[in-house]
Amino acid sequence: MGASMSHLQCLTSVAGLSSIVMSMFPKLIANNPSLFRPLLNISWGYLFGSTVWLCFFSEIGLVRRINAPKRKNLPENAEQAKEQLKEIKNNEGDFNRRNIDFKYFFSLSTIFSSILLLSTVKLANNNLQLRICSTIVSLSCILNNMYFQNKIHSLALKKESLFKDMIDRPKDTTILVNLKKNKTDFHIHHGLSLLLLYSSFFGLTPYIFT
């Protein structure tokens, strides 16, 4: 499953980057408005609907985060680490499911954003606003698909590994330092990923008024 998902992410990222390159040369794209109009509508509909859901109503969305329980502080000793590690293990199934869901989401979003970009370039080449917006959406999806989602997942796994290290070597003070660094890195990457997600949302909204 992991290998096939990595291949999917790789293929969709390559497709996304290729579409950005092709968008710079509109004449290379086939001139078929009857094909691109429904493709634009379908791709925009998927992207807007799924992005609204993820931004506002999903497990990382604004609505649920308002009432979300406060995150626990980092453990300062082996007992606290053992307790938090137990909670992580209890939620491991949900964690893995969310990771797969997000990878599918960003892979599909990358494909649909590529279609949106090429359709926009072909149907509204003179509309600079839509071209910029569709490029922003495409880049946001590609970056989340290629880098941020994988990085966030690896940082979460590293946190679990550091908890185990704290249990095994409770007197090693460098572990707590590494945990703090890991937490900072996680928040930075998670914040940037969300910023890209909201950039996609705002990049999609001008299509409503055109």
PDB file of C-alpha atoms in Angstrom:
ATOM      1  CA  MET A   1       0.000   0.000   0.000  1.00  0.00           C
ATOM      2  CA  GLY A   2       2.787   2.398   0.929  1.00  0.00           C
ATOM      3  CA  ALA A   3       4.711   1.806  -2.302  1.00  0.00           C
ATOM      4  CA  SER A   4       1.641   2.168  -4.513  1.00  0.00           C
ATOM      5  CA  MET A   5       0.658   5.369  -2.700  1.00  0.00           C
ATOM      6  CA  SER A   6       4.154   6.776  -3.200  1.00  0.00           C
ATOM      7  CA  HIS A   7       3.957   5.933  -6.891  1.00  0.00           C
ATOM      8  CA  LEU A   8       0.570   7.641  -7.118  1.00  0.00           C
ATOM      9  CA  GLN A   9       1.931  10.767  -5.446  1.00  0.00           C
ATOM     10  CA  CYS A  10       4.938  10.760  -7.746  1.00  0.00           C
ATOM     11  CA  LEU A  11       2.879  10.325 -10.910  1.00  0.00           C
ATOM     12  CA  THR A  12       0.336  12.979  -9.978  1.00  0.00           C
ATOM     13  CA  SER A  13       3.085  15.419  -8.996  1.00  0.00           C
ATOM     14  CA  VAL A  14       4.824  14.904 -12.342  1.00  0.00           C
ATOM     15  CA  ALA A  15       1.499  15.439 -14.102  1.00  0.00           C
ATOM     16  CA  GLY A  16       0.952  18.616 -12.093  1.00  0.00           C
ATOM     17  CA  LEU A  17       4.387  20.020 -12.884  1.00  0.00           C
ATOM     18  CA  SER A  18       3.942  19.108 -16.549  1.00  0.00           C
ATOM     19  CA  SER A  19       0.661  21.005 -16.685  1.00  0.00           C
ATOM     20  CA  ILE A  20       2.325  24.124 -15.289  1.00  0.00           C
ATOM     21  CA  VAL A  21       4.990  23.924 -17.985  1.00  0.00           C
ATOM     22  CA  MET A  22       2.361  23.341 -20.682  1.00  0.00           C
ATOM     23  CA  SER A  23       0.313  26.290 -19.440  1.00  0.00           C
ATOM     24  CA  MET A  24       3.193  28.547 -20.478  1.00  0.00           C
ATOM     25  CA  PHE A  25       2.736  27.413 -24.066  1.00  0.00           C
ATOM     26  CA  PRO A  26      -1.015  27.559 -24.798  1.00  0.00           C
ATOM     27  CA  LYS A  27      -0.509  26.722 -28.460  1.00  0.00           C
ATOM     28  CA  LEU A  28       0.658  23.238 -27.480  1.00  0.00           C
ATOM     29  CA  ILE A  29      -2.748  22.490 -25.966  1.00  0.00           C
ATOM     30  CA  ALA A  30      -5.373  21.084 -28.306  1.00  0.00           C
ATOM     31  CA  ASN A  31      -8.022  23.577 -29.385  1.00  0.00           C
ATOM     32  CA  ASN A  32     -11.215  21.816 -28.343  1.00  0.00           C
ATOM     33  CA  PRO A  33     -13.583  24.062 -26.331  1.00  0.00           C
ATOM     34  CA  SER A  34     -16.327  21.427 -26.267  1.00  0.00           C
ATOM     35  CA  LEU A  35     -13.921  19.182 -24.336  1.00  0.00           C
ATOM     36  CA  PHE A  36     -12.380  21.775 -22.046  1.00  0.00           C
ATOM     37  CA  ARG A  37     -15.625  23.406 -20.877  1.00  0.00           C
ATOM     38  CA  PRO A  38     -16.979  20.300 -19.112  1.00  0.00           C
ATOM     39  CA  LEU A  39     -13.482  19.452 -17.869  1.00  0.00           C
ATOM     40  CA  LEU A  40     -13.179  22.903 -16.324  1.00  0.00           C
ATOM     41  CA  ASN A  41     -16.583  22.613 -14.657  1.00  0.00           C
ATOM     42  CA  ILE A  42     -15.905  19.125 -13.310  1.00  0.00           C
ATOM     43  CA  SER A  43     -12.415  19.940 -12.045  1.00  0.00           C
ATOM     44  CA  TRP A  44     -13.522  23.187 -10.413  1.00  0.00           C
ATOM     45  CA  GLY A  45     -16.526  21.482  -8.820  1.00  0.00           C
ATOM     46  CA  TYR A  46     -14.396  18.733  -7.317  1.00  0.00           C
ATOM     47  CA  LEU A  47     -11.684  21.102  -6.115  1.00  0.00           C
ATOM     48  CA  PHE A  48     -14.024  23.684  -4.633  1.00  0.00           C
ATOM     49  CA  GLY A  49     -16.249  21.152  -2.892  1.00  0.00           C
ATOM     50  CA  SER A  50     -13.429  19.057  -1.468  1.00  0.00           C
ATOM     51  CA  THR A  51     -11.379  22.095  -0.442  1.00  0.00           C
ATOM     52  CA  VAL A  52     -14.333  23.676   1.367  1.00  0.00           C
ATOM     53  CA  TRP A  53     -14.914  20.393   3.180  1.00  0.00           C
ATOM     54  CA  LEU A  54     -11.259  20.040   4.159  1.00  0.00           C
ATOM     55  CA  CYS A  55     -10.837  23.685   5.194  1.00  0.00           C
ATOM     56  CA  PHE A  56     -13.971  23.963   7.285  1.00  0.00           C
ATOM     57  CA  PHE A  57     -15.620  20.633   8.119  1.00  0.00           C
ATOM     58  CA  SER A  58     -12.934  17.926   8.154  1.00  0.00           C
ATOM     59  CA  GLU A  59     -10.896  16.824  11.159  1.00  0.00           C
ATOM     60  CA  ILE A  60      -8.423  19.644  10.490  1.00  0.00           C
ATOM     61  CA  GLY A  61     -11.131  22.138   9.512  1.00  0.00           C
ATOM     62  CA  LEU A  62     -11.990  25.331  11.337  1.00  0.00           C
ATOM     63  CA  VAL A  63     -15.369  24.157  12.623  1.00  0.00           C
ATOM     64  CA  ARG A  64     -14.026  21.079  14.408  1.00  0.00           C
ATOM     65  CA  ARG A  65     -10.840  22.749  15.590  1.00  0.00           C
ATOM     66  CA  ILE A  66     -12.838  25.321  17.557  1.00  0.00           C
ATOM     67  CA  ASN A  67     -14.141  22.622  19.904  1.00  0.00           C
ATOM     68  CA  ALA A  68     -11.086  20.378  19.689  1.00  0.00           C
ATOM     69  CA  PRO A  69      -9.516  19.358  23.023  1.00  0.00           C
ATOM     70  CA  LYS A  70      -6.352  21.161  24.010  1.00  0.00           C
ATOM     71  CA  ARG A  71      -3.180  19.397  22.960  1.00  0.00           C
ATOM     72  CA  LYS A  72      -1.081  17.887  25.713  1.00  0.00           C
ATOM     73  CA  ASN A  73       2.294  19.329  26.593  1.00  0.00           C
ATOM     74  CA  LEU A  74       5.418  17.383  25.767  1.00  0.00           C
ATOM     75  CA  PRO A  75       6.305  14.692  28.312  1.00  0.00           C
ATOM     76  CA  GLU A  76       9.024  15.612  30.767  1.00  0.00           C
ATOM     77  CA  ASN A  77       9.750  12.116  32.023  1.00  0.00           C
ATOM     78  CA  ALA A  78       9.432   8.462  31.049  1.00  0.00           C
ATOM     79  CA  GLU A  79       6.066   7.980  32.767  1.00  0.00           C
ATOM     80  CA  GLN A  80       4.452  10.834  30.876  1.00  0.00           C
ATOM     81  CA  ALA A  81       6.014   9.595  27.657  1.00  0.00           C
ATOM     82  CA  LYS A  82       4.632   6.110  28.291  1.00  0.00           C
ATOM     83  CA  GLU A  83       1.157   7.523  28.890  1.00  0.00           C
ATOM     84  CA  GLN A  84       1.178   9.636  25.724  1.00  0.00           C
ATOM     85  CA  LEU A  85       2.657   6.807  23.669  1.00  0.00           C
ATOM     86  CA  LYS A  86      -0.206   4.589  24.805  1.00  0.00           C
ATOM     87  CA  GLU A  87      -2.694   7.178  23.554  1.00  0.00           C
ATOM     88  CA  ILE A  88      -0.885   7.331  20.213  1.00  0.00           C
ATOM     89  CA  LYS A  89      -1.070   3.552  19.884  1.00  0.00           C
ATOM     90  CA  ASN A  90      -4.779   3.588  20.720  1.00  0.00           C
ATOM     91  CA  ASN A  91      -5.384   6.127  17.939  1.00  0.00           C
ATOM     92  CA  GLU A  92      -2.991   4.526  15.466  1.00  0.00           C
ATOM     93  CA  GLY A  93      -5.786   3.218  13.246  1.00  0.00           C
ATOM     94  CA  ASP A  94      -7.355   6.668  12.877  1.00  0.00           C
ATOM     95  CA  PHE A  95      -3.937   8.212  12.308  1.00  0.00           C
ATOM     96  CA  ASN A  96      -3.111   5.826   9.464  1.00  0.00           C
ATOM     97  CA  ARG A  97      -6.558   6.256   7.932  1.00  0.00           C
ATOM     98  CA  ARG A  98      -6.257  10.049   7.956  1.00  0.00           C
ATOM     99  CA  ASN A  99      -2.813   9.863   6.417  1.00  0.00           C
ATOM    100  CA  ILE A 100      -4.076   7.723   3.528  1.00  0.00           C
ATOM    101  CA  ASP A 101      -7.151   9.934   3.089  1.00  0.00           C
ATOM    102  CA  PHE A 102      -5.034  13.077   2.875  1.00  0.00           C
ATOM    103  CA  LYS A 103      -2.637  11.482   0.410  1.00  0.00           C
ATOM    104  CA  TYR A 104      -5.525  10.468  -1.826  1.00  0.00           C
ATOM    105  CA  PHE A 105      -7.030  13.927  -1.481  1.00  0.00           C
ATOM    106  CA  PHE A 106      -3.863  15.769  -2.465  1.00  0.00           C
ATOM    107  CA  SER A 107      -3.102  13.343  -5.297  1.00  0.00           C
ATOM    108  CA  LEU A 108      -6.579  13.761  -6.776  1.00  0.00           C
ATOM    109  CA  SER A 109      -6.468  17.507  -6.175  1.00  0.00           C
ATOM    110  CA  THR A 110      -3.192  17.704  -8.067  1.00  0.00           C
ATOM    111  CA  ILE A 111      -4.748  15.956 -11.063  1.00  0.00           C
ATOM    112  CA  PHE A 112      -7.897  18.072 -11.043  1.00  0.00           C
ATOM    113  CA  SER A 113      -5.948  21.297 -10.499  1.00  0.00           C
ATOM    114  CA  SER A 114      -3.847  20.396 -13.552  1.00  0.00           C
ATOM    115  CA  ILE A 115      -7.020  19.948 -15.591  1.00  0.00           C
ATOM    116  CA  LEU A 116      -8.374  23.237 -14.237  1.00  0.00           C
ATOM    117  CA  LEU A 117      -5.171  25.062 -15.147  1.00  0.00           C
ATOM    118  CA  LEU A 118      -4.987  23.746 -18.706  1.00  0.00           C
ATOM    119  CA  SER A 119      -8.706  24.306 -19.267  1.00  0.00           C
ATOM    120  CA  THR A 120      -8.436  27.867 -17.983  1.00  0.00           C
ATOM    121  CA  VAL A 121      -5.444  28.602 -20.172  1.00  0.00           C
ATOM    122  CA  LYS A 122      -7.235  27.303 -23.246  1.00  0.00           C
ATOM    123  CA  LEU A 123     -10.660  28.812 -22.608  1.00  0.00           C
ATOM    124  CA  ALA A 124      -9.692  32.079 -20.907  1.00  0.00           C
ATOM    125  CA  ASN A 125      -6.125  32.738 -21.945  1.00  0.00           C
ATOM    126  CA  ASN A 126      -6.635  36.510 -21.783  1.00  0.00           C
ATOM    127  CA  ASN A 127      -8.104  36.423 -18.274  1.00  0.00           C
ATOM    128  CA  LEU A 128      -4.973  37.052 -16.222  1.00  0.00           C
ATOM    129  CA  GLN A 129      -6.783  36.743 -12.895  1.00  0.00           C
ATOM    130  CA  LEU A 130      -8.039  33.246 -13.608  1.00  0.00           C
ATOM    131  CA  ARG A 131      -4.683  32.160 -14.989  1.00  0.00           C
ATOM    132  CA  ILE A 132      -2.917  33.349 -11.842  1.00  0.00           C
ATOM    133  CA  CYS A 133      -5.550  31.777  -9.588  1.00  0.00           C
ATOM    134  CA  SER A 134      -5.454  28.420 -11.361  1.00  0.00           C
ATOM    135  CA  THR A 135      -1.652  28.415 -11.200  1.00  0.00           C
ATOM    136  CA  ILE A 136      -1.756  29.135  -7.458  1.00  0.00           C
ATOM    137  CA  VAL A 137      -4.228  26.294  -6.949  1.00  0.00           C
ATOM    138  CA  SER A 138      -2.070  23.915  -8.947  1.00  0.00           C
ATOM    139  CA  LEU A 139       1.153  24.854  -7.142  1.00  0.00           C
ATOM    140  CA  SER A 140      -0.555  24.570  -3.747  1.00  0.00           C
ATOM    141  CA  CYS A 141      -1.800  21.072  -4.526  1.00  0.00           C
ATOM    142  CA  ILE A 142       1.561  19.968  -5.919  1.00  0.00           C
ATOM    143  CA  LEU A 143       3.513  21.212  -2.889  1.00  0.00           C
ATOM    144  CA  ASN A 144       1.168  19.487  -0.457  1.00  0.00           C
ATOM    145  CA  ASN A 145       1.222  16.336  -2.546  1.00  0.00           C
ATOM    146  CA  MET A 146       4.975  16.224  -3.138  1.00  0.00           C
ATOM    147  CA  TYR A 147       6.335  17.456   0.161  1.00  0.00           C
ATOM    148  CA  PHE A 148       4.232  18.753   3.019  1.00  0.00           C
ATOM    149  CA  GLN A 149       1.914  15.790   3.591  1.00  0.00           C
ATOM    150  CA  ASN A 150       4.832  13.342   3.630  1.00  0.00           C
ATOM    151  CA  LYS A 151       6.897  15.619   5.862  1.00  0.00           C
ATOM    152  CA  ILE A 152       4.084  16.045   8.382  1.00  0.00           C
ATOM    153  CA  HIS A 153       3.581  12.289   8.496  1.00  0.00           C
ATOM    154  CA  SER A 154       7.296  11.631   9.016  1.00  0.00           C
ATOM    155  CA  LEU A 155       7.456  14.203  11.831  1.00  0.00           C
ATOM    156  CA  ALA A 156       4.521  12.514  13.562  1.00  0.00           C
ATOM    157  CA  LEU A 157       6.295   9.154  13.307  1.00  0.00           C
ATOM    158  CA  LYS A 158       9.505  10.717  14.600  1.00  0.00           C
ATOM    159  CA  LYS A 159       7.614  12.031  17.620  1.00  0.00           C
ATOM    160  CA  GLU A 160       6.465   8.509  18.422  1.00  0.00           C
ATOM    161  CA  SER A 161      10.037   7.262  18.067  1.00  0.00           C
ATOM    162  CA  LEU A 162      11.297   9.971  20.437  1.00  0.00           C
ATOM    163  CA  PHE A 163       8.698   8.956  23.016  1.00  0.00           C
ATOM    164  CA  LYS A 164      10.075   5.420  22.871  1.00  0.00           C
ATOM    165  CA  ASP A 165      13.606   6.767  23.267  1.00  0.00           C
ATOM    166  CA  MET A 166      12.555   8.737  26.342  1.00  0.00           C
ATOM    167  CA  ILE A 167      11.100   5.587  27.882  1.00  0.00           C
ATOM    168  CA  ASP A 168      14.235   3.584  27.101  1.00  0.00           C
ATOM    169  CA  ARG A 169      16.705   6.335  28.068  1.00  0.00           C
ATOM    170  CA  PRO A 170      14.954   8.538  30.642  1.00  0.00           C
ATOM    171  CA  LYS A 171      18.147  10.341  31.663  1.00  0.00           C
ATOM    172  CA  ASP A 172      19.066  11.425  28.143  1.00  0.00           C
ATOM    173  CA  THR A 173      18.319  15.173  28.113  1.00  0.00           C
ATOM    174  CA  THR A 174      18.844  15.497  24.371  1.00  0.00           C
ATOM    175  CA  ILE A 175      15.599  13.605  23.734  1.00  0.00           C
ATOM    176  CA  LEU A 176      13.490  16.409  25.198  1.00  0.00           C
ATOM    177  CA  VAL A 177      15.413  18.919  23.088  1.00  0.00           C
ATOM    178  CA  ASN A 178      14.712  16.826  20.002  1.00  0.00           C
ATOM    179  CA  LEU A 179      11.043  16.570  20.959  1.00  0.00           C
ATOM    180  CA  LYS A 180      10.774  20.353  21.190  1.00  0.00           C
ATOM    181  CA  LYS A 181      12.472  20.741  17.819  1.00  0.00           C
ATOM    182  CA  ASN A 182      10.186  18.108  16.332  1.00  0.00           C
ATOM    183  CA  LYS A 183       7.134  19.917  17.707  1.00  0.00           C
ATOM    184  CA  THR A 184       8.301  23.225  16.223  1.00  0.00           C
ATOM    185  CA  ASP A 185       9.005  21.631  12.850  1.00  0.00           C
ATOM    186  CA  PHE A 186       5.614  19.937  12.881  1.00  0.00           C
ATOM    187  CA  HIS A 187       3.754  23.176  13.588  1.00  0.00           C
ATOM    188  CA  ILE A 188       5.700  25.035  10.893  1.00  0.00           C
ATOM    189  CA  HIS A 189       5.060  22.427   8.215  1.00  0.00           C
ATOM    190  CA  HIS A 190       1.459  21.884   9.271  1.00  0.00           C
ATOM    191  CA  GLY A 191       0.859  25.633   9.233  1.00  0.00           C
ATOM    192  CA  LEU A 192       2.392  26.015   5.777  1.00  0.00           C
ATOM    193  CA  SER A 193       0.331  23.093   4.503  1.00  0.00           C
ATOM    194  CA  LEU A 194      -2.850  24.726   5.795  1.00  0.00           C
ATOM    195  CA  LEU A 195      -1.778  28.043   4.281  1.00  0.00           C
ATOM    196  CA  LEU A 196      -1.451  26.348   0.900  1.00  0.00           C
ATOM    197  CA  LEU A 197      -4.842  24.736   1.379  1.00  0.00           C
ATOM    198  CA  TYR A 198      -6.502  28.081   2.098  1.00  0.00           C
ATOM    199  CA  SER A 199      -4.621  29.592  -0.844  1.00  0.00           C
ATOM    200  CA  SER A 200      -6.297  26.955  -3.010  1.00  0.00           C
ATOM    201  CA  PHE A 201      -9.676  27.895  -1.591  1.00  0.00           C
ATOM    202  CA  PHE A 202      -9.198  31.595  -2.309  1.00  0.00           C
ATOM    203  CA  GLY A 203      -7.745  30.768  -5.718  1.00  0.00           C
ATOM    204  CA  LEU A 204     -10.912  28.880  -6.618  1.00  0.00           C
ATOM    205  CA  THR A 205     -13.422  31.522  -5.514  1.00  0.00           C
ATOM    206  CA  PRO A 206     -12.977  33.936  -8.492  1.00  0.00           C
ATOM    207  CA  TYR A 207     -14.415  31.242 -10.765  1.00  0.00           C
ATOM    208  CA  ILE A 208     -17.765  31.720  -9.036  1.00  0.00           C
ATOM    209  CA  PHE A 209     -18.044  35.255 -10.398  1.00  0.00           C
ATOM    210  CA  THR A 210     -16.932  34.589 -13.975  1.00  0.00           C
TER     211      THR A 210
END
